[in-house]
């Protein structure tokens, strides 16, 4: 055997040339003070991977940012790799990850919503004014839709302070108050558990649990009513309940309350105005699925709804009404993709919200691998009324051949924006005239978005189409979550389409190339003085045909509507 040779050529006997062990582990190591900070926040709570996002929120809420040292300590505490913690923290918009711990922390962050309704209300000028005022001392940046489109423009100051119909002065006033210490969000007057029960609340749940109402009777009423999933997909609710119930247990229930579609704010309305009607719907669904756990995935921007739900879920448990079902409230972190049901499940499991390939469907393999019933807030809100008042009451509420009621989130150029509970199948013109007080003063209808950012754009000449599932697809649009954004003469539809594409480019999860690269390429082409329309159309077709989930598939709808209905606005 040949002797090993050192770098200077001296022979070394075999077996003697051994590497010395590392003096410390690879990668960033948590400092004792970082460990103490994190342990003080986690206390004795379990170190399960699905709680990662919840614990990231605790750190962000306490320190206003996610410092590298705290991330390292959290990874160590949860026995995860630092890369796992870091990739989750950097995936979500509402986490501020700081790698340079020598940098002075920003005292406060001011976020100006720049989604379409706020853009129409002057968000760009408002952000410029705030940058001039605070650019050297505070962080002023843009943000995606905050779920208050009827109060545009909206500014988020710090973590939980929101300024509605904001001006530079009102935002500055809120900033000065927040710098002295943020107050908890103000809560509206809402029916708490005592008031809800006095009005007959939870009697239906008791009828289910006592055997007075059977699963079969319950589902038949839901089916006869025509109730569909009101988060946007429109899948028949009764049929979905049957699909999940036929799967072997144990089963789970998950509620998607992360409405992040620009223009949508109906779920927040229900959570603030009548939270127990949804909570009773959850417990009835859990009874129907024989589920021992029900998860509510709530968007981070709804701090007021989070405070209400935390209080009322505790009241339910104290009153013994939760029964054998544990209702678990989880906090989103700012990712539009969580509106896709499987992406929401990934986030609930503490991961990046990357959509899953289907099949299997969540009804078969859902949260934590268990069959999972996923419903929207509004869908569950209607369950009690449908069963108590009868399916015909709900079904006969529609117009133009449609069934039921819809909660339209109306914003933009109308006199009275807000959530409008109106007949399904109502037309945009009827909705504006009968429920919104008409167009805003001096404004003439030019077009409207029937389903938020992803639902396309229709011209005023098509304002008499029924708004419902299946009525708009032939025109390249869909109703989705019924977020109606009204446009007026003078609004540049090319600017509108660009605003929508900027949103989708920013919100793409990046998992698939057609969406990730397609949105970026489309924006670059739309920035040109003269657009290459054939190439834009080709990229749009690629995104529509090849993207994994609905985000990429629907992202070009605004641009395609511009080409189809507003050619005079094309660059």
Coordinates of C-alpha atoms in Angstrom, one line a residue:
X1 CA 0.0 0.0 0.0
X2 CA 1.3 3.4 -0.9
X3 CA 1.8 5.9 1.9
X4 CA -0.4 9.0 1.9
X5 CA 1.4 12.2 1.2
X6 CA 0.8 15.5 2.8
X7 CA 0.6 18.8 0.9
X8 CA 4.4 19.4 1.4
X9 CA 5.3 15.9 0.3
X10 CA 6.1 14.3 3.7
X11 CA 5.0 10.6 3.8
X12 CA 2.3 9.8 6.3
X13 CA 1.7 6.2 7.6
X14 CA -1.6 4.7 6.4
X15 CA -4.5 5.4 8.7
X16 CA -2.9 8.4 10.3
X17 CA -4.1 11.0 7.8
X18 CA -7.5 11.7 9.5
X19 CA -9.7 14.8 9.2
X20 CA -10.3 16.5 12.4
X21 CA -14.0 16.9 13.5
X22 CA -15.7 20.2 13.0
X23 CA -15.5 22.6 15.9
X24 CA -19.2 23.6 15.3
X25 CA -22.1 22.6 13.2
X26 CA -22.6 23.9 9.6
X27 CA -24.7 26.9 8.9
X28 CA -26.0 29.7 11.1
X29 CA -26.2 28.8 14.8
X30 CA -28.7 30.2 17.2
X31 CA -27.4 32.5 19.9
X32 CA -28.5 31.9 23.5
X33 CA -30.4 35.2 23.5
X34 CA -32.3 34.2 20.3
X35 CA -33.2 30.9 21.9
X36 CA -34.5 32.6 25.0
X37 CA -36.6 35.0 22.9
X38 CA -38.2 32.2 20.9
X39 CA -38.8 29.9 23.8
X40 CA -40.5 32.8 25.7
X41 CA -42.9 33.1 22.8
X42 CA -43.6 29.4 22.3
X43 CA -43.7 28.6 26.0
X44 CA -45.0 25.0 26.4
X45 CA -46.9 24.8 23.1
X46 CA -46.2 21.8 20.9
X47 CA -43.3 22.0 18.4
X48 CA -45.3 20.5 15.5
X49 CA -44.4 21.4 11.9
X50 CA -47.9 22.5 11.1
X51 CA -47.6 25.3 13.7
X52 CA -44.6 26.9 11.9
X53 CA -46.6 29.8 10.4
X54 CA -48.3 30.4 13.7
X55 CA -45.0 30.7 15.4
X56 CA -43.6 33.0 12.7
X57 CA -46.5 35.3 13.4
X58 CA -45.7 35.4 17.1
X59 CA -42.1 36.5 16.3
X60 CA -43.2 39.0 13.7
X61 CA -45.9 40.4 16.1
X62 CA -43.4 40.8 18.9
X63 CA -40.4 42.1 17.1
X64 CA -41.8 43.6 14.0
X65 CA -39.6 41.5 11.7
X66 CA -38.1 38.0 11.4
X67 CA -34.5 38.3 12.1
X68 CA -32.1 35.6 10.9
X69 CA -31.1 34.7 14.5
X70 CA -34.7 34.2 15.5
X71 CA -35.3 32.0 12.4
X72 CA -32.3 29.9 13.4
X73 CA -33.6 29.5 16.9
X74 CA -37.1 28.6 15.7
X75 CA -35.6 26.0 13.4
X76 CA -33.6 24.5 16.2
X77 CA -36.6 24.6 18.6
X78 CA -38.9 22.8 16.0
X79 CA -36.2 20.4 14.8
X80 CA -36.5 21.7 11.2
X81 CA -33.8 22.6 8.9
X82 CA -33.1 26.4 8.7
X83 CA -33.8 26.2 4.9
X84 CA -37.3 24.8 5.6
X85 CA -38.1 27.7 8.0
X86 CA -36.6 30.3 5.7
X87 CA -38.4 29.1 2.6
X88 CA -41.7 29.3 4.4
X89 CA -41.0 32.7 5.9
X90 CA -40.0 34.2 2.6
X91 CA -42.9 32.8 0.7
X92 CA -45.6 34.9 2.4
X93 CA -46.0 38.6 1.8
X94 CA -46.7 39.6 5.4
X95 CA -43.5 38.3 6.9
X96 CA -40.6 40.7 6.9
X97 CA -37.4 38.6 6.8
X98 CA -34.3 40.5 7.8
X99 CA -30.9 38.9 7.1
X100 CA -28.7 41.9 8.1
X101 CA -29.2 42.0 11.9
X102 CA -26.9 45.0 12.2
X103 CA -29.5 47.1 10.3
X104 CA -31.6 49.3 12.5
X105 CA -35.1 48.0 12.7
X106 CA -37.8 50.1 11.0
X107 CA -40.1 51.7 13.6
X108 CA -43.2 51.2 11.5
X109 CA -44.2 49.9 8.0
X110 CA -46.9 51.7 6.1
X111 CA -48.6 49.7 3.3
X112 CA -50.8 51.2 0.6
X113 CA -53.1 48.9 -1.2
X114 CA -52.6 49.2 -4.9
X115 CA -55.1 46.6 -6.1
X116 CA -57.7 47.8 -8.7
X117 CA -60.4 49.4 -6.5
X118 CA -57.8 51.3 -4.5
X119 CA -55.9 52.2 -7.7
X120 CA -59.1 53.7 -9.1
X121 CA -59.4 55.7 -5.9
X122 CA -55.9 57.3 -6.2
X123 CA -53.6 54.9 -4.3
X124 CA -50.6 55.7 -6.4
X125 CA -50.7 59.4 -5.5
X126 CA -51.4 58.6 -1.9
X127 CA -48.3 56.4 -1.7
X128 CA -46.1 59.1 -3.3
X129 CA -47.4 61.6 -0.7
X130 CA -46.6 59.2 2.1
X131 CA -43.1 58.5 0.7
X132 CA -42.4 62.2 0.6
X133 CA -43.5 62.5 4.2
X134 CA -41.9 59.4 5.7
X135 CA -39.6 58.0 3.1
X136 CA -36.5 58.8 5.2
X137 CA -37.7 57.5 8.5
X138 CA -40.4 54.9 8.0
X139 CA -40.9 52.1 5.5
X140 CA -43.6 53.0 2.9
X141 CA -44.5 50.3 0.4
X142 CA -47.3 48.9 -1.6
X143 CA -49.5 45.9 -0.7
X144 CA -52.1 43.7 -2.4
X145 CA -55.8 43.8 -1.7
X146 CA -56.7 44.2 2.0
X147 CA -60.4 43.1 1.7
X148 CA -61.8 46.6 2.2
X149 CA -62.4 47.6 -1.4
X150 CA -65.6 49.4 -0.6
X151 CA -63.6 51.8 1.5
X152 CA -60.8 52.5 -1.0
X153 CA -58.1 53.7 -0.8
X154 CA -56.9 51.7 2.2
X155 CA -53.7 52.0 4.1
X156 CA -52.3 49.5 6.7
X157 CA -50.2 51.1 9.4
X158 CA -48.1 48.7 11.3
X159 CA -49.7 45.3 11.9
X160 CA -53.3 45.9 12.7
X161 CA -54.2 49.5 12.1
X162 CA -56.2 50.2 8.9
X163 CA -57.1 53.6 7.5
X164 CA -60.2 53.4 5.2
X165 CA -60.9 56.0 2.5
X166 CA -57.4 57.2 3.4
X167 CA -55.9 60.5 2.7
X168 CA -52.3 61.5 3.3
X169 CA -53.4 63.4 6.4
X170 CA -55.6 60.6 7.8
X171 CA -52.8 58.1 7.2
X172 CA -50.3 60.3 8.9
X173 CA -52.6 60.8 11.9
X174 CA -52.9 57.0 12.3
X175 CA -49.2 56.7 11.9
X176 CA -48.5 59.1 14.8
X177 CA -50.8 57.2 17.0
X178 CA -49.3 53.8 16.0
X179 CA -45.8 55.0 16.7
X180 CA -46.8 55.4 20.4
X181 CA -48.1 51.9 20.5
X182 CA -50.7 50.1 18.4
X183 CA -54.1 49.5 20.0
X184 CA -56.1 46.3 19.3
X185 CA -58.5 46.6 16.4
X186 CA -61.9 48.2 17.1
X187 CA -64.7 45.6 17.0
X188 CA -68.2 46.3 15.7
X189 CA -71.4 45.6 17.6
X190 CA -72.2 42.0 16.6
X191 CA -74.5 39.3 17.9
X192 CA -72.4 37.3 20.4
X193 CA -73.3 33.8 21.6
X194 CA -75.9 35.0 24.0
X195 CA -77.7 37.1 21.4
X196 CA -77.4 34.5 18.7
X197 CA -78.9 31.8 20.9
X198 CA -81.7 34.1 21.9
X199 CA -82.6 34.3 18.2
X200 CA -82.8 30.5 17.9
X201 CA -79.1 29.9 17.2
X202 CA -77.7 26.4 17.6
X203 CA -81.2 24.7 17.7
X204 CA -80.5 23.2 14.3
X205 CA -77.2 21.9 15.5
X206 CA -79.0 20.3 18.5
X207 CA -81.5 18.7 16.2
X208 CA -78.7 17.1 14.2
X209 CA -76.9 15.8 17.3
X210 CA -80.1 14.5 18.9
X211 CA -81.1 12.5 15.8
X212 CA -84.2 14.7 15.0
X213 CA -82.6 15.7 11.7
X214 CA -80.8 13.0 9.8
X215 CA -77.7 13.4 7.5
X216 CA -79.8 12.3 4.5
X217 CA -82.5 14.9 5.2
X218 CA -80.0 17.6 5.7
X219 CA -78.1 16.9 2.5
X220 CA -81.3 16.6 0.5
X221 CA -82.3 20.1 1.6
X222 CA -78.9 21.5 0.6
X223 CA -79.2 19.8 -2.8
X224 CA -82.7 20.9 -3.5
X225 CA -81.8 24.5 -2.6
X226 CA -79.2 24.6 -5.3
X227 CA -76.5 25.9 -2.9
X228 CA -73.1 25.9 -4.4
X229 CA -69.6 26.7 -3.3
X230 CA -69.5 30.4 -3.0
X231 CA -65.7 30.9 -2.8
X232 CA -65.7 30.9 -6.6
X233 CA -65.7 27.3 -7.8
X234 CA -69.4 26.8 -7.5
X235 CA -69.4 23.1 -6.9
X236 CA -72.8 21.8 -5.6
X237 CA -72.6 21.8 -1.8
X238 CA -74.8 18.8 -1.1
X239 CA -72.9 16.7 -3.6
X240 CA -69.5 17.7 -2.0
X241 CA -70.8 16.7 1.5
X242 CA -71.8 13.3 0.1
X243 CA -68.5 12.7 -1.5
X244 CA -66.5 13.4 1.7
X245 CA -68.9 11.5 3.9
X246 CA -68.5 8.3 1.8
X247 CA -64.7 8.3 2.3
X248 CA -63.4 6.3 5.2
X249 CA -62.8 8.2 8.4
X250 CA -61.3 10.0 10.2
X251 CA -62.4 13.1 8.3
X252 CA -61.7 16.8 8.8
X253 CA -63.5 20.1 7.9
X254 CA -61.6 23.1 6.6
X255 CA -63.1 26.6 6.0
X256 CA -61.4 28.9 3.6
X257 CA -61.7 32.4 4.9
X258 CA -58.7 33.7 3.0
X259 CA -60.6 35.7 0.4
X260 CA -57.7 37.6 -1.3
X261 CA -59.3 38.1 -4.7
X262 CA -59.1 41.9 -5.4
X263 CA -62.6 43.3 -5.1
X264 CA -63.8 40.6 -2.6
X265 CA -64.8 41.4 1.0
X266 CA -68.0 39.5 1.6
X267 CA -66.6 36.9 4.0
X268 CA -65.3 39.7 6.2
X269 CA -68.8 41.2 6.2
X270 CA -70.3 37.9 7.5
X271 CA -67.6 37.4 10.1
X272 CA -68.0 40.8 11.5
X273 CA -71.8 41.0 11.3
X274 CA -73.0 37.5 12.3
X275 CA -70.1 35.2 13.1
X276 CA -72.1 32.4 14.9
X277 CA -74.2 31.7 11.8
X278 CA -71.0 30.6 10.1
X279 CA -69.7 28.8 13.3
X280 CA -73.0 26.9 13.5
X281 CA -72.6 25.9 9.9
X282 CA -69.1 24.6 10.7
X283 CA -70.3 22.5 13.6
X284 CA -73.2 21.1 11.5
X285 CA -70.7 20.2 8.7
X286 CA -68.4 18.6 11.3
X287 CA -71.4 16.6 12.6
X288 CA -72.3 15.5 9.1
X289 CA -68.7 14.5 8.4
X290 CA -68.2 12.9 11.8
X291 CA -65.1 15.1 12.1
X292 CA -63.5 15.8 15.4
X293 CA -61.6 18.9 14.1
X294 CA -62.6 21.8 12.0
X295 CA -60.0 24.4 10.8
X296 CA -60.7 28.0 9.9
X297 CA -58.0 29.5 7.6
X298 CA -58.4 33.3 8.1
X299 CA -56.5 35.9 6.1
X300 CA -54.0 37.9 8.1
X301 CA -55.5 41.2 7.2
X302 CA -58.7 40.5 9.1
X303 CA -57.4 41.2 12.6
X304 CA -60.9 42.3 13.8
X305 CA -62.5 39.1 12.6
X306 CA -59.7 37.1 14.2
X307 CA -60.4 38.8 17.6
X308 CA -64.1 38.1 17.3
X309 CA -63.6 34.4 16.3
X310 CA -61.1 33.9 19.1
X311 CA -63.6 35.2 21.6
X312 CA -66.6 33.4 20.3
X313 CA -65.0 30.0 19.8
X314 CA -63.9 30.2 23.4
X315 CA -67.5 31.0 24.4
X316 CA -68.7 28.0 22.4
X317 CA -66.3 25.7 24.2
X318 CA -67.2 27.1 27.6
X319 CA -70.9 26.6 26.9
X320 CA -70.3 23.0 25.8
X321 CA -71.8 23.7 22.3
X322 CA -68.7 22.6 20.5
X323 CA -69.4 19.1 21.5
X324 CA -66.7 16.7 20.4
X325 CA -65.5 19.1 17.7
X326 CA -62.4 21.2 18.2
X327 CA -62.5 24.4 16.1
X328 CA -59.0 25.6 15.3
X329 CA -58.4 29.1 14.0
X330 CA -55.3 29.5 11.8
X331 CA -53.9 32.7 10.5
X332 CA -52.9 33.2 6.9
X333 CA -49.8 35.2 6.1
X334 CA -50.5 37.0 2.8
X335 CA -50.7 34.7 -0.2
X336 CA -53.5 34.9 -2.8
X337 CA -52.7 31.3 -3.9
X338 CA -54.3 30.1 -0.7
X339 CA -57.6 30.7 -2.3
X340 CA -56.8 27.4 -4.2
X341 CA -58.0 24.7 -1.9
X342 CA -55.0 22.4 -2.0
X343 CA -52.6 25.4 -1.5
X344 CA -54.6 26.3 1.6
X345 CA -54.1 22.8 2.9
X346 CA -50.4 23.1 2.4
X347 CA -50.4 26.3 4.4
X348 CA -52.4 24.8 7.2
X349 CA -49.7 22.1 7.4
X350 CA -47.1 24.8 7.9
X351 CA -45.6 24.8 4.4
X352 CA -45.3 27.0 1.4
X353 CA -48.8 27.3 -0.3
X354 CA -48.0 25.4 -3.5
X355 CA -51.0 23.8 -5.1
X356 CA -51.1 20.0 -5.2
X357 CA -51.6 17.9 -8.3
X358 CA -55.0 16.3 -8.6
X359 CA -56.1 13.6 -8.3
X360 CA -56.3 12.7 -5.5
X361 CA -58.8 15.4 -4.5
X362 CA -59.0 16.9 -1.0
X363 CA -62.3 15.0 -0.5
X364 CA -60.1 11.8 -0.6
X365 CA -56.7 12.9 0.6
X366 CA -56.8 16.3 2.2
X367 CA -55.5 18.0 5.3
X368 CA -52.9 15.7 7.0
X369 CA -53.8 13.1 4.5
X370 CA -57.3 12.7 5.8
X371 CA -60.6 13.1 3.7
X372 CA -61.4 16.8 4.1
X373 CA -64.6 18.8 3.5
X374 CA -63.6 22.3 2.3
X375 CA -66.2 25.1 2.3
X376 CA -66.2 28.8 2.0
X377 CA -67.5 31.2 4.8
X378 CA -70.6 32.3 2.8
X379 CA -71.5 28.7 1.9
X380 CA -71.6 27.7 5.5
X381 CA -73.4 31.0 6.4
X382 CA -76.5 29.9 4.4
X383 CA -76.8 26.4 5.9
X384 CA -79.0 27.3 8.8
X385 CA -81.4 29.4 6.9
X386 CA -81.8 26.8 4.1
X387 CA -82.6 24.0 6.5
X388 CA -84.9 26.0 8.8
X389 CA -86.7 28.1 6.1
X390 CA -86.7 25.3 3.5
X391 CA -84.8 24.8 0.3
X392 CA -87.6 26.4 -1.8
X393 CA -87.1 29.7 0.1
X394 CA -83.5 29.9 -1.0
X395 CA -84.0 28.5 -4.5
X396 CA -86.8 30.9 -5.3
X397 CA -84.6 33.9 -4.4
X398 CA -82.9 34.0 -7.8
X399 CA -83.6 35.8 -11.0
X400 CA -83.4 35.0 -14.7
X401 CA -83.5 31.2 -14.0
X402 CA -80.9 31.2 -11.3
X403 CA -81.3 29.8 -7.8
X404 CA -80.6 31.4 -4.5
X405 CA -78.9 34.6 -3.2
X406 CA -75.4 35.8 -3.8
X407 CA -73.4 38.2 -1.7
X408 CA -71.9 40.7 -4.3
X409 CA -68.9 42.7 -3.2
X410 CA -69.3 45.9 -5.2
X411 CA -66.7 48.6 -5.4
X412 CA -65.4 51.1 -7.9
X413 CA -67.4 53.8 -9.6
X414 CA -70.8 53.4 -7.8
X415 CA -72.5 55.7 -5.4
X416 CA -72.9 53.1 -2.6
X417 CA -70.3 50.4 -2.6
X418 CA -70.4 47.4 -0.2
X419 CA -71.7 43.9 0.3
X420 CA -75.1 43.5 -1.5
X421 CA -77.1 40.4 -0.8
X422 CA -79.1 40.1 -4.0
X423 CA -80.7 37.5 -6.2
X424 CA -78.4 35.2 -8.1
X425 CA -78.8 35.9 -11.7
X426 CA -79.3 39.7 -11.3
X427 CA -77.6 41.8 -14.0
X428 CA -74.9 44.2 -13.4
X429 CA -77.1 47.1 -14.4
X430 CA -79.8 46.0 -12.0
X431 CA -77.3 45.5 -9.2
X432 CA -75.9 49.0 -9.7
X433 CA -79.3 50.7 -10.0
X434 CA -81.2 48.8 -7.3
X435 CA -78.6 48.0 -4.7
X436 CA -75.8 50.6 -5.2
X437 CA -77.7 53.9 -5.7
X438 CA -76.6 54.1 -9.3
X439 CA -73.2 55.2 -10.7
X440 CA -71.1 57.7 -8.7
X441 CA -71.8 61.3 -9.4
X442 CA -70.8 62.3 -12.9
X443 CA -69.8 58.8 -13.9
X444 CA -71.0 56.8 -16.9
X445 CA -70.7 53.0 -17.0
X446 CA -67.9 51.8 -19.3
X447 CA -67.5 48.2 -18.1
X448 CA -67.3 46.0 -15.1
X449 CA -65.4 43.0 -13.6
X450 CA -68.0 40.4 -12.7
X451 CA -65.7 38.2 -10.7
X452 CA -62.8 40.2 -9.4
X453 CA -59.3 40.2 -10.8
X454 CA -59.5 36.8 -12.4
X455 CA -63.1 37.0 -13.8
X456 CA -62.4 39.1 -16.9
X457 CA -63.9 42.5 -17.9
X458 CA -67.2 43.1 -19.7
X459 CA -68.3 46.3 -21.5
X460 CA -71.4 48.4 -20.6
X461 CA -73.1 46.9 -23.6
X462 CA -73.2 43.6 -21.8
X463 CA -74.4 44.9 -18.4
X464 CA -77.7 43.0 -18.9
X465 CA -76.2 39.5 -18.6
X466 CA -77.3 37.5 -15.6
X467 CA -74.6 37.2 -13.0
X468 CA -74.3 33.6 -12.0
X469 CA -72.3 30.4 -12.5
X470 CA -72.3 29.3 -16.1
X471 CA -73.8 32.5 -17.6
X472 CA -70.6 34.4 -18.5
X473 CA -68.2 31.7 -19.6
X474 CA -69.3 32.0 -23.3
X475 CA -68.1 35.6 -23.1
X476 CA -64.7 34.8 -21.7
X477 CA -65.6 35.7 -18.1
X478 CA -66.9 34.1 -14.9
X479 CA -68.6 35.3 -11.7
X480 CA -66.2 33.5 -9.3
X481 CA -66.6 35.1 -5.8
X482 CA -69.0 37.7 -7.2
X483 CA -66.6 40.6 -6.7
X484 CA -68.0 43.3 -9.0
X485 CA -65.7 46.2 -9.8
X486 CA -67.4 49.0 -11.8
X487 CA -65.5 51.0 -14.3
X488 CA -66.6 54.3 -15.8
X489 CA -65.9 56.3 -19.0
X490 CA -62.4 57.8 -18.6
X491 CA -61.0 54.7 -17.0
X492 CA -58.2 53.3 -19.2
X493 CA -58.9 49.5 -19.6
X494 CA -55.3 49.0 -20.6
X495 CA -54.2 50.4 -17.3
X496 CA -56.8 48.2 -15.6
X497 CA -55.5 45.1 -17.4
X498 CA -51.9 46.0 -16.4
X499 CA -52.9 46.4 -12.8
X500 CA -54.5 43.0 -12.8
X501 CA -51.4 41.4 -14.4
X502 CA -49.1 43.1 -11.9
X503 CA -51.2 41.5 -9.1
X504 CA -50.9 38.0 -10.6
X505 CA -47.2 38.3 -11.3
X506 CA -46.6 39.3 -7.7
X507 CA -48.9 36.5 -6.4
X508 CA -47.7 33.6 -8.5
X509 CA -46.4 30.9 -6.2
X510 CA -43.7 30.2 -8.8
X511 CA -44.3 26.4 -8.9
X512 CA -45.0 26.2 -12.6
X513 CA -43.2 27.9 -15.5
X514 CA -46.2 29.0 -17.6
X515 CA -47.6 31.1 -14.7
X516 CA -44.3 32.3 -13.2
X517 CA -42.6 33.2 -16.5
X518 CA -45.8 34.0 -18.4
X519 CA -46.9 36.7 -16.0
X520 CA -43.5 38.3 -15.9
X521 CA -43.2 38.2 -19.7
X522 CA -46.7 39.6 -20.2
X523 CA -45.9 42.6 -18.0
X524 CA -42.7 43.3 -19.9
X525 CA -44.6 43.2 -23.2
X526 CA -47.3 45.5 -21.7
X527 CA -44.7 48.0 -20.7
X528 CA -43.8 48.7 -24.4
X529 CA -45.1 51.8 -26.1
X530 CA -46.7 49.6 -28.8
X531 CA -47.8 46.1 -27.8
X532 CA -47.0 43.0 -29.7
X533 CA -50.5 41.7 -29.7
X534 CA -49.8 38.3 -31.4
X535 CA -47.1 37.5 -28.9
X536 CA -49.2 38.6 -26.0
X537 CA -51.9 36.3 -27.2
X538 CA -49.5 33.4 -27.5
X539 CA -48.2 33.9 -24.0
X540 CA -51.8 34.1 -22.7
X541 CA -52.7 30.9 -24.4
X542 CA -49.7 29.2 -22.9
X543 CA -50.6 30.4 -19.4
X544 CA -54.3 29.4 -19.8
X545 CA -53.6 25.9 -21.2
X546 CA -50.5 24.8 -19.2
X547 CA -50.6 26.4 -15.7
X548 CA -51.1 24.0 -12.8
X549 CA -53.9 25.9 -11.0
X550 CA -56.5 28.5 -11.5
X551 CA -54.2 31.4 -10.8
X552 CA -52.2 31.1 -13.9
X553 CA -55.1 29.8 -16.0
X554 CA -57.2 32.9 -15.2
X555 CA -54.4 35.5 -15.0
X556 CA -54.7 36.6 -18.7
X557 CA -58.5 37.1 -18.6
X558 CA -58.2 40.8 -18.1
X559 CA -55.9 41.2 -21.0
X560 CA -58.0 38.9 -23.3
X561 CA -61.1 40.9 -22.4
X562 CA -59.2 44.1 -23.3
X563 CA -58.5 42.7 -26.7
X564 CA -62.0 41.4 -27.2
X565 CA -64.2 44.2 -25.9
X566 CA -62.0 47.4 -25.6
X567 CA -59.8 47.4 -28.7
X568 CA -59.7 51.2 -28.7
X569 CA -57.8 51.1 -25.4
X570 CA -55.1 48.7 -26.6
X571 CA -51.7 50.3 -26.9

